[in-house]
PDB file of C-alpha atoms and ligand atoms in Angstrom:
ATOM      1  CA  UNK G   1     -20.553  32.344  36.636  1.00 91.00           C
ATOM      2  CA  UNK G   2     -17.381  32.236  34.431  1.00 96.00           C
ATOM      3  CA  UNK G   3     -14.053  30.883  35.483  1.00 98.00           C
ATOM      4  CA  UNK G   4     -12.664  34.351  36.128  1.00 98.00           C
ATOM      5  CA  UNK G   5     -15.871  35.228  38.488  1.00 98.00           C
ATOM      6  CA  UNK G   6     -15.528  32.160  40.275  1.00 98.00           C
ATOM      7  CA  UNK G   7     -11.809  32.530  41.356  1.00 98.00           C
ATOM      8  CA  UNK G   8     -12.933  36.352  42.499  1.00 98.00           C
ATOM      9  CA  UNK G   9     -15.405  35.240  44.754  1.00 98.00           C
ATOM     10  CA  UNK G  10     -13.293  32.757  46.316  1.00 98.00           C
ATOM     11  CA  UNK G  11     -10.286  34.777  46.436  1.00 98.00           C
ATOM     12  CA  UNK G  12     -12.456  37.794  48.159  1.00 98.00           C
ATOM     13  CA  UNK G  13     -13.034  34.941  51.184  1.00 98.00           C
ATOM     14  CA  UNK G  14     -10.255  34.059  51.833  1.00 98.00           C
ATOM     15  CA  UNK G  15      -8.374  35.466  54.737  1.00 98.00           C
ATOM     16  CA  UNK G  16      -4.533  37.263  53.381  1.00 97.00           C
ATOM     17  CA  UNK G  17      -2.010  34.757  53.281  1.00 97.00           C
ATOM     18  CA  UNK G  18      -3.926  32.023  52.671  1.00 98.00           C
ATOM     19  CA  UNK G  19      -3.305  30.909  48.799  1.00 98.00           C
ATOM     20  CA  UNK G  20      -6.097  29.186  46.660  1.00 99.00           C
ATOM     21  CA  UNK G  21      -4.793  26.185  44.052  1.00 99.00           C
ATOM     22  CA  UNK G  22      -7.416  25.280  41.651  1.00 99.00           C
ATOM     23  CA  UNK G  23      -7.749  21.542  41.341  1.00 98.00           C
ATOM     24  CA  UNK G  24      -7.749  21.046  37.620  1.00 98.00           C
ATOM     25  CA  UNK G  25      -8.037  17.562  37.190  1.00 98.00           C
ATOM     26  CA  UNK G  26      -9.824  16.187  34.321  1.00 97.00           C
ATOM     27  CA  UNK G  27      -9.554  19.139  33.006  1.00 98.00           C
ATOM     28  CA  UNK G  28      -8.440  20.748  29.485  1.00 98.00           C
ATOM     29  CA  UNK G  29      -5.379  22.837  28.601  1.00 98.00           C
ATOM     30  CA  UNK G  30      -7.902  25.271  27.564  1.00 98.00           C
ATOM     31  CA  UNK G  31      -9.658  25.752  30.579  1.00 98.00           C
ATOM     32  CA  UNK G  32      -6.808  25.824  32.912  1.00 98.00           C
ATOM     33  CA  UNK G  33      -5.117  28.584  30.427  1.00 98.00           C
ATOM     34  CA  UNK G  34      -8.847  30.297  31.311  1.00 98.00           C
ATOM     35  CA  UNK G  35      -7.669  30.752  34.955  1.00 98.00           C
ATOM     36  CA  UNK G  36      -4.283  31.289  34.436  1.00 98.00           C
ATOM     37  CA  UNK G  37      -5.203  34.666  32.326  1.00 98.00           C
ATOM     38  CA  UNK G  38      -7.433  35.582  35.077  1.00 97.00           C
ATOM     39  CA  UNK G  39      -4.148  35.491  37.212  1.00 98.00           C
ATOM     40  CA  UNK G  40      -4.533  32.422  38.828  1.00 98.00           C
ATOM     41  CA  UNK G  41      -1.406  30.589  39.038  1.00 98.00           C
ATOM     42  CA  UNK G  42      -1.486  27.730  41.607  1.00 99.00           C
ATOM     43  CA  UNK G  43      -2.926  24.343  40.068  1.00 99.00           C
ATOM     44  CA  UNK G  44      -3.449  20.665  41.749  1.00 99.00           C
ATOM     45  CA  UNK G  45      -3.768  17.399  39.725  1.00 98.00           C
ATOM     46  CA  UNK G  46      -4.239  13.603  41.407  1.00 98.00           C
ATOM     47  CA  UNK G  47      -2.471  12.158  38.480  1.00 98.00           C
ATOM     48  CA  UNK G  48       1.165  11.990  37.351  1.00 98.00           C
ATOM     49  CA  UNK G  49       1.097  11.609  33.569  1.00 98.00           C
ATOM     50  CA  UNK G  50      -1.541  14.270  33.106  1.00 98.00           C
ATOM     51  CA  UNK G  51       0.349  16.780  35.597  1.00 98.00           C
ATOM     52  CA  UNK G  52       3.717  16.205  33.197  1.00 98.00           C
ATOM     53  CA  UNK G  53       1.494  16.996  30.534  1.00 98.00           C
ATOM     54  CA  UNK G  54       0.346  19.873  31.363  1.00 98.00           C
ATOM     55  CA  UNK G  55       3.218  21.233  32.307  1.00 98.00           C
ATOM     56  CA  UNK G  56       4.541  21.086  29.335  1.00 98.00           C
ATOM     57  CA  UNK G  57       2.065  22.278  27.470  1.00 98.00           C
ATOM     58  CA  UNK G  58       1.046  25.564  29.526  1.00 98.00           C
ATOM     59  CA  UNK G  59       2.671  28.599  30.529  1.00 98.00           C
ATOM     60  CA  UNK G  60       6.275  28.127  33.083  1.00 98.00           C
ATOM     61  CA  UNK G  61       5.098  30.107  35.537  1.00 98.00           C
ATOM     62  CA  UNK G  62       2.428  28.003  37.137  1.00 98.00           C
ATOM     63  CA  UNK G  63       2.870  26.307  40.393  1.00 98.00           C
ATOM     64  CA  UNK G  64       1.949  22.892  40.315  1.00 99.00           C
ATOM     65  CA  UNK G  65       0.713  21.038  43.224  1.00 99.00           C
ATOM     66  CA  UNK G  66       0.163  16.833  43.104  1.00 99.00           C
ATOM     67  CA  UNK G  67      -2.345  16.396  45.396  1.00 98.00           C
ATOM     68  CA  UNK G  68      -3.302  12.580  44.742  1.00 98.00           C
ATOM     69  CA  UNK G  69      -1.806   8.881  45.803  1.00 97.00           C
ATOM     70  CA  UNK G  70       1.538   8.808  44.692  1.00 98.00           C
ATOM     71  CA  UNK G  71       3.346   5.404  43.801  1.00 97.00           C
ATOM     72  CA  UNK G  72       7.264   5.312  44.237  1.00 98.00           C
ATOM     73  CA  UNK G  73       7.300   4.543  40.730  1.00 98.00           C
ATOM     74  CA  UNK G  74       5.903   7.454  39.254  1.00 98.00           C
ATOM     75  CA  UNK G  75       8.347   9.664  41.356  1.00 98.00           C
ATOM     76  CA  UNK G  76      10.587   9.952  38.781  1.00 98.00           C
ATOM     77  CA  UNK G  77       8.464  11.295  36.117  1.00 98.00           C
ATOM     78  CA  UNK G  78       6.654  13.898  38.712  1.00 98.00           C
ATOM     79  CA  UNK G  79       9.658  15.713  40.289  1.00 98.00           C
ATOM     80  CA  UNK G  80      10.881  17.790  37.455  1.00 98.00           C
ATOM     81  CA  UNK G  81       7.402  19.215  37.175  1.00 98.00           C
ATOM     82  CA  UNK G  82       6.284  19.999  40.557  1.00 98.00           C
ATOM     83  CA  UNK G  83       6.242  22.423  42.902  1.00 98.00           C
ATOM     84  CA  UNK G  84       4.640  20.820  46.143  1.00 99.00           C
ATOM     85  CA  UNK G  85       3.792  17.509  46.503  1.00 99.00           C
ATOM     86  CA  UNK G  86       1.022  17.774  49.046  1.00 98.00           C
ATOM     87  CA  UNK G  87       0.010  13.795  49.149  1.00 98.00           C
ATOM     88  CA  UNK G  88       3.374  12.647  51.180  1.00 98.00           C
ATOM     89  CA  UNK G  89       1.781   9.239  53.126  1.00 97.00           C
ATOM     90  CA  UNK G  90       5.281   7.280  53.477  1.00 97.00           C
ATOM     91  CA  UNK G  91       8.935   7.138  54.752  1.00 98.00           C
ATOM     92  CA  UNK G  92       9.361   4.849  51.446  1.00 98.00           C
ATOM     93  CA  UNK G  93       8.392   7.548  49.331  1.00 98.00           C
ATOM     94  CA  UNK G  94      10.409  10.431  50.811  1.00 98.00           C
ATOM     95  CA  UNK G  95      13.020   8.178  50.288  1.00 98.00           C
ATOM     96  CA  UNK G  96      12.536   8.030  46.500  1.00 98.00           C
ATOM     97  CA  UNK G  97      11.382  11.544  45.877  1.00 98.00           C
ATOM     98  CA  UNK G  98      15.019  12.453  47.932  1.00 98.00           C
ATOM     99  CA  UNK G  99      16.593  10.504  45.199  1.00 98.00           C
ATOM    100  CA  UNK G 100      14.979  11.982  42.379  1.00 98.00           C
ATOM    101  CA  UNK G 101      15.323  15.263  43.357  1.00 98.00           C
ATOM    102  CA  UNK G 102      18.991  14.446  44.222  1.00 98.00           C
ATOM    103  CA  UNK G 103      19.396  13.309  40.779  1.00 98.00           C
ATOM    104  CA  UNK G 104      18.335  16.317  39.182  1.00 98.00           C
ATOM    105  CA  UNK G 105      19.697  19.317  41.271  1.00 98.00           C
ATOM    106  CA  UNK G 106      16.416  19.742  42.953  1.00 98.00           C
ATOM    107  CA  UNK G 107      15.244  20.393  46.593  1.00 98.00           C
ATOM    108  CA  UNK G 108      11.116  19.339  46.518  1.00 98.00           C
ATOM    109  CA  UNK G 109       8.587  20.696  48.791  1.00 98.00           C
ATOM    110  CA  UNK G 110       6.381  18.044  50.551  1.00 98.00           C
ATOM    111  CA  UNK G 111       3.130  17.676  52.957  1.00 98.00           C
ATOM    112  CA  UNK G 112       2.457  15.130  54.444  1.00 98.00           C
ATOM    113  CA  UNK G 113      -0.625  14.254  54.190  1.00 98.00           C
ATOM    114  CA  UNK G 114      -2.955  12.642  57.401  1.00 98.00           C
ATOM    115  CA  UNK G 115      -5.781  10.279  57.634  1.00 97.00           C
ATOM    116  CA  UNK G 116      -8.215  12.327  59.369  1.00 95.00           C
ATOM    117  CA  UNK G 117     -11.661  11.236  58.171  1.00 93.00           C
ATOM    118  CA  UNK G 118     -13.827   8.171  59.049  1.00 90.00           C
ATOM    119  CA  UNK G 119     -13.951   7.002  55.177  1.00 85.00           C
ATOM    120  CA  UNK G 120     -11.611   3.868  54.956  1.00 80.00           C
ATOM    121  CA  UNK G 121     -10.250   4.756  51.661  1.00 75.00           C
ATOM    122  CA  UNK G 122      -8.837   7.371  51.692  1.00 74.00           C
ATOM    123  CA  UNK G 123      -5.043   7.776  52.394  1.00 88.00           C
ATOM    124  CA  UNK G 124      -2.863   9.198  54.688  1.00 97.00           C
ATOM    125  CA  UNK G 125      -0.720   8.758  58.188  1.00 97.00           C
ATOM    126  CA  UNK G 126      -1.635   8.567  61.449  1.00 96.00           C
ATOM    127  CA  UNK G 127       0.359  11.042  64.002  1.00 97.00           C
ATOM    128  CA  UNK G 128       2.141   7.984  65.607  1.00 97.00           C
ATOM    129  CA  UNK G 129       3.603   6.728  61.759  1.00 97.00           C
ATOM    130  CA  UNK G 130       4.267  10.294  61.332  1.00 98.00           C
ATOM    131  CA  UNK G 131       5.881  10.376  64.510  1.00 98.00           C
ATOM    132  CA  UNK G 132       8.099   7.054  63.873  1.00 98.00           C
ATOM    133  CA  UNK G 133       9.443   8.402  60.480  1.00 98.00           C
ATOM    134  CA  UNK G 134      10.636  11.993  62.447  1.00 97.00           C
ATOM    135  CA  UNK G 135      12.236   9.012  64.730  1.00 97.00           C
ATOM    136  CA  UNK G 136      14.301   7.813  62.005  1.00 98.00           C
ATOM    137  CA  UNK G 137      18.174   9.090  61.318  1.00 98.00           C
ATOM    138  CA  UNK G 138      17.753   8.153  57.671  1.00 98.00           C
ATOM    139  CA  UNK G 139      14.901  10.879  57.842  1.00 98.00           C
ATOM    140  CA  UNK G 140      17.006  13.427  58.636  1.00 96.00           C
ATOM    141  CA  UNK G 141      19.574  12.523  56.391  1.00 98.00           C
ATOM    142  CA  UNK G 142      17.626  13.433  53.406  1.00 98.00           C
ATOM    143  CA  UNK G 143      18.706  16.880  51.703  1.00 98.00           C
ATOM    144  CA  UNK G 144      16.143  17.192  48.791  1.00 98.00           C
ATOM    145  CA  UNK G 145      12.979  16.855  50.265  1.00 98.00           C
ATOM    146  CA  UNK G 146      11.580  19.827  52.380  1.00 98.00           C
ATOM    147  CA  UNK G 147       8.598  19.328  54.584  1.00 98.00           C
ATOM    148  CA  UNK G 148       6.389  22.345  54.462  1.00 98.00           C
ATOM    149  CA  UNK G 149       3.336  21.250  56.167  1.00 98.00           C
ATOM    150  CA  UNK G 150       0.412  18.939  56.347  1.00 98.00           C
ATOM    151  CA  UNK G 151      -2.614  18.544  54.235  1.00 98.00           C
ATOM    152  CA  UNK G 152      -6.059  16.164  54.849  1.00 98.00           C
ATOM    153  CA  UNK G 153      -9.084  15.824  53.590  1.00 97.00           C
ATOM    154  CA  UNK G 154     -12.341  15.649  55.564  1.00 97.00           C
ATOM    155  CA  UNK G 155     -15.228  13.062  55.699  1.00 95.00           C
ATOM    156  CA  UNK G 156     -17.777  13.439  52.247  1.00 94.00           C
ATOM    157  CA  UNK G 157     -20.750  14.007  54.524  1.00 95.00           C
ATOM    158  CA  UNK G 158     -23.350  16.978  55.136  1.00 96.00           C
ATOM    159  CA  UNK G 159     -22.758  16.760  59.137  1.00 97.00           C
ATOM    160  CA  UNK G 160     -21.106  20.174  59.586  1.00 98.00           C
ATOM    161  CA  UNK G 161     -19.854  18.808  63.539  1.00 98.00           C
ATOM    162  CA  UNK G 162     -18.127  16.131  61.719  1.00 97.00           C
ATOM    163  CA  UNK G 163     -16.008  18.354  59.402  1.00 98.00           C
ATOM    164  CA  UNK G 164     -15.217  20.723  62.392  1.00 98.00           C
ATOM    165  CA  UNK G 165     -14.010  18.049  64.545  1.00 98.00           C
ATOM    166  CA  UNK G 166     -11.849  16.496  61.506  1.00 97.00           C
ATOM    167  CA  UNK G 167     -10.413  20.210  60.774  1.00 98.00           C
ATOM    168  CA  UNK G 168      -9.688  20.453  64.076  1.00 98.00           C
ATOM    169  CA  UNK G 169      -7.748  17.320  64.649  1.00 98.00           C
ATOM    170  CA  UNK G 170      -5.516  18.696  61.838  1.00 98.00           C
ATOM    171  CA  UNK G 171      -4.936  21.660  62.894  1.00 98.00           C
ATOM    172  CA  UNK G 172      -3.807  20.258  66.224  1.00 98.00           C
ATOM    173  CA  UNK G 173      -1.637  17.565  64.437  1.00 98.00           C
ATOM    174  CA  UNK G 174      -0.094  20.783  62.550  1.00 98.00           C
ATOM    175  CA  UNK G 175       0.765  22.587  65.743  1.00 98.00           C
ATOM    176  CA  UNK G 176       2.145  19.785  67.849  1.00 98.00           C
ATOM    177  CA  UNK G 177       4.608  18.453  64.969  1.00 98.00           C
ATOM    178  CA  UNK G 178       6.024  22.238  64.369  1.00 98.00           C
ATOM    179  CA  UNK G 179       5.979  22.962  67.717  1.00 97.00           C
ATOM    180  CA  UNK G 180       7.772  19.148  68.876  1.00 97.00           C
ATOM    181  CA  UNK G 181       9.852  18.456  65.161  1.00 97.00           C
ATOM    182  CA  UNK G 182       9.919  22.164  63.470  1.00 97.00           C
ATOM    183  CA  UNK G 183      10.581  24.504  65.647  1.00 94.00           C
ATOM    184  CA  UNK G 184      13.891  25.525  63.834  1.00 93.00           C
ATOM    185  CA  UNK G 185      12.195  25.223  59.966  1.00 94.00           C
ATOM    186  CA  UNK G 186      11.300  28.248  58.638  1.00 96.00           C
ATOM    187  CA  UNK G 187       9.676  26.308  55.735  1.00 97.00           C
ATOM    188  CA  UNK G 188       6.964  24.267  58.236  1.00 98.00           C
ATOM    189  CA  UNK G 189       3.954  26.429  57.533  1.00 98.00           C
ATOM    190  CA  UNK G 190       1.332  25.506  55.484  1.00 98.00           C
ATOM    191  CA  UNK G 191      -1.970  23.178  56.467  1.00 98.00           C
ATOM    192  CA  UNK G 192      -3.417  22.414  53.212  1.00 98.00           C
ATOM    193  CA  UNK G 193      -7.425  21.331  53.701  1.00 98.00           C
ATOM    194  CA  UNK G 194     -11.231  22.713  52.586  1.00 98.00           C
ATOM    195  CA  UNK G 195     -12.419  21.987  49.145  1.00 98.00           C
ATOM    196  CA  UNK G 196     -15.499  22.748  47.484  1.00 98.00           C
ATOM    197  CA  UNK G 197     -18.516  21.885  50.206  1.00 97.00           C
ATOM    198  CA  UNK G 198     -16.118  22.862  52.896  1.00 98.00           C
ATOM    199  CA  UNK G 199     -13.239  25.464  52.347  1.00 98.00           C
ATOM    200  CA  UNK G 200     -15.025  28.048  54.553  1.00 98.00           C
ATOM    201  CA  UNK G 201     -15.303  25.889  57.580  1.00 98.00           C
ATOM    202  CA  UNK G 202     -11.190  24.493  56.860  1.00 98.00           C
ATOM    203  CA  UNK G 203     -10.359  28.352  57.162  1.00 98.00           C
ATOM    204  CA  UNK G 204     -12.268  29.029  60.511  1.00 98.00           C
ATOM    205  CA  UNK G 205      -9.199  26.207  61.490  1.00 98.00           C
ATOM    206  CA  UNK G 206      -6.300  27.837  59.816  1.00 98.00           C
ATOM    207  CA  UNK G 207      -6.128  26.724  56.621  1.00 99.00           C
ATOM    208  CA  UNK G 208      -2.976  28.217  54.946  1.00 98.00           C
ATOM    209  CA  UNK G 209      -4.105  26.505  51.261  1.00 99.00           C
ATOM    210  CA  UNK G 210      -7.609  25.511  50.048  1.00 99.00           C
ATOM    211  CA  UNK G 211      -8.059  23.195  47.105  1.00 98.00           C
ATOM    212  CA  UNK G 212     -10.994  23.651  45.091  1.00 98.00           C
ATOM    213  CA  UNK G 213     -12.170  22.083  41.887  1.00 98.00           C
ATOM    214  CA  UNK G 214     -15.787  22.348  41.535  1.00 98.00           C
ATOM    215  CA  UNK G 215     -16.666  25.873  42.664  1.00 98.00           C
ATOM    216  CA  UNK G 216     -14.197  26.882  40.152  1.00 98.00           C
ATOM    217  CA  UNK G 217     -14.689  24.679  36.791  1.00 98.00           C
ATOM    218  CA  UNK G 218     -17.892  23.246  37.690  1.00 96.00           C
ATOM    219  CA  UNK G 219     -18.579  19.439  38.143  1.00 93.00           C
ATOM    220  CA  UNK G 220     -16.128  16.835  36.521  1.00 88.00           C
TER     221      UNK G 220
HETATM  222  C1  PLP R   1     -10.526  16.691  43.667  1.00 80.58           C
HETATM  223  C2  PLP R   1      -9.820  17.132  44.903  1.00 80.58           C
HETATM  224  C3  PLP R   1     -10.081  18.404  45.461  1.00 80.58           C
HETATM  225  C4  PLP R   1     -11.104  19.380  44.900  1.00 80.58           C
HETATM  226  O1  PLP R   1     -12.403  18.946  45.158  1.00 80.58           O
HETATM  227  P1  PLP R   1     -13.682  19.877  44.836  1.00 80.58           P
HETATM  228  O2  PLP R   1     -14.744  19.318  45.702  1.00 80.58           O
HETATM  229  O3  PLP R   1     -13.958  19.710  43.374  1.00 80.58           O
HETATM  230  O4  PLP R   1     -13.332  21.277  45.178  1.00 80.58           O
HETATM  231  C5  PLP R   1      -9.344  18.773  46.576  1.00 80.58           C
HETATM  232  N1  PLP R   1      -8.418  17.950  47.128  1.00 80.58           N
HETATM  233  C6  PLP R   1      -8.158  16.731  46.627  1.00 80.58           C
HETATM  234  C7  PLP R   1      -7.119  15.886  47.286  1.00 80.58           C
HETATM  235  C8  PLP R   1      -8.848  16.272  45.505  1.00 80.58           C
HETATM  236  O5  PLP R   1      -8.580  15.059  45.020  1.00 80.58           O
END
């Protein structure tokens, strides 16, 4: 299936409203200018350096999403480029990305993103840290940043009850934080989780964003 074939399929699955970014790590310039002619304009990367350049290098009108561990000191290179920063684990790094944005005129779009699998490594808060940094004044003292939802990743395993439950949890997390902390935001909307092996199952739980790499621009 080519590029263009793939996104159609996926795009005829999912539910309206729900938006699809195409994880294009690894990937060329070429390739991603491949989707982006088949109208595809949302794209994620894990990796600051090759987000900023990409971004310079293909068309202004893509959205870019940084979906992968962010260190405070790559901040500053990743906020003029970015749209949403879905990968938020830390008070520490709000704090920086207010600053950069600050710097530059900029108000940036965040998830934060929660530790819902069993895998060890793989990053993200818990709903009691997320609940101390909503605790904080200094939280609410920060203009730039804008939280517009909550992203996770599920276990890497075939046991389908597994994924549900983890989707779930999410989910739930999503709807007690807008309903306790956003109530007032109009921006508080999006739960960003399903990739490849698991999109389908993420939607049956109210996925407003899927992120998939694979299914689009085959293996890496
Ligand atoms: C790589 C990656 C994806 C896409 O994974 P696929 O299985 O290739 O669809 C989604 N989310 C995150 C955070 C990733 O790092």
């Amino acid at each position: 299936m080519s590029i263009c074939e793939s996104i159609g399929l996926i795009k005829s699955r999912l539910p309206k409203g729900v938006r699809l970014v195409a994880v294009s790590k690894y990937k060329s310039v070429e390739t991603i200018h491949e989707a982006w002619a088949c109208g595809q304009r949302i794209f994620g990367e894990n990796k600051v350096q090759e987000l900023a350049t990409k971004a310079g290098l293909l068309p202004e009108d893509i959205e870019w999403h940084f979906i992968g561990h962010l260190q405070t000191n790559k901040v500053r290179q990743l906020v003029p480029h970015v749209s949403l920063i879905q990968s938020v684990d830390s008070f520490r790094l709000l704090q920086e990305i207010n600053k950069e944005a600050l710097r530059i005129g900029k108000v940036v779009k965040c998830l934060l993103q929660f530790h819902i699998a069993e895998e060890e490594t793989k990053f993200g808060l818990s709903l009691s840290e997320a609940e101390l940094i909503f605790s904080l004044d200094e939280f609410h003292k920060l203009q730039n940043i804008s939280i517009f939802g909550v992203m996770g990743m599920a276990t890497f395993t075939d046991d389908e009850a597994q994924i549900r439950k983890e989707f779930s949890h999410l989910q739930t997390i999503f709807t007690d934080l807008k309903a306790r902390y956003f109530g007032n935001s109009e921006d508080f909307k999006e739960l960003s989780m399903g990739m490849t092996d698991d999109y389908l199952i993420a939607l049956e739980y109210g996925a407003t964003l899927v992120r998939i790499g694979t299914a689009i621009f085959g293996s890496r």
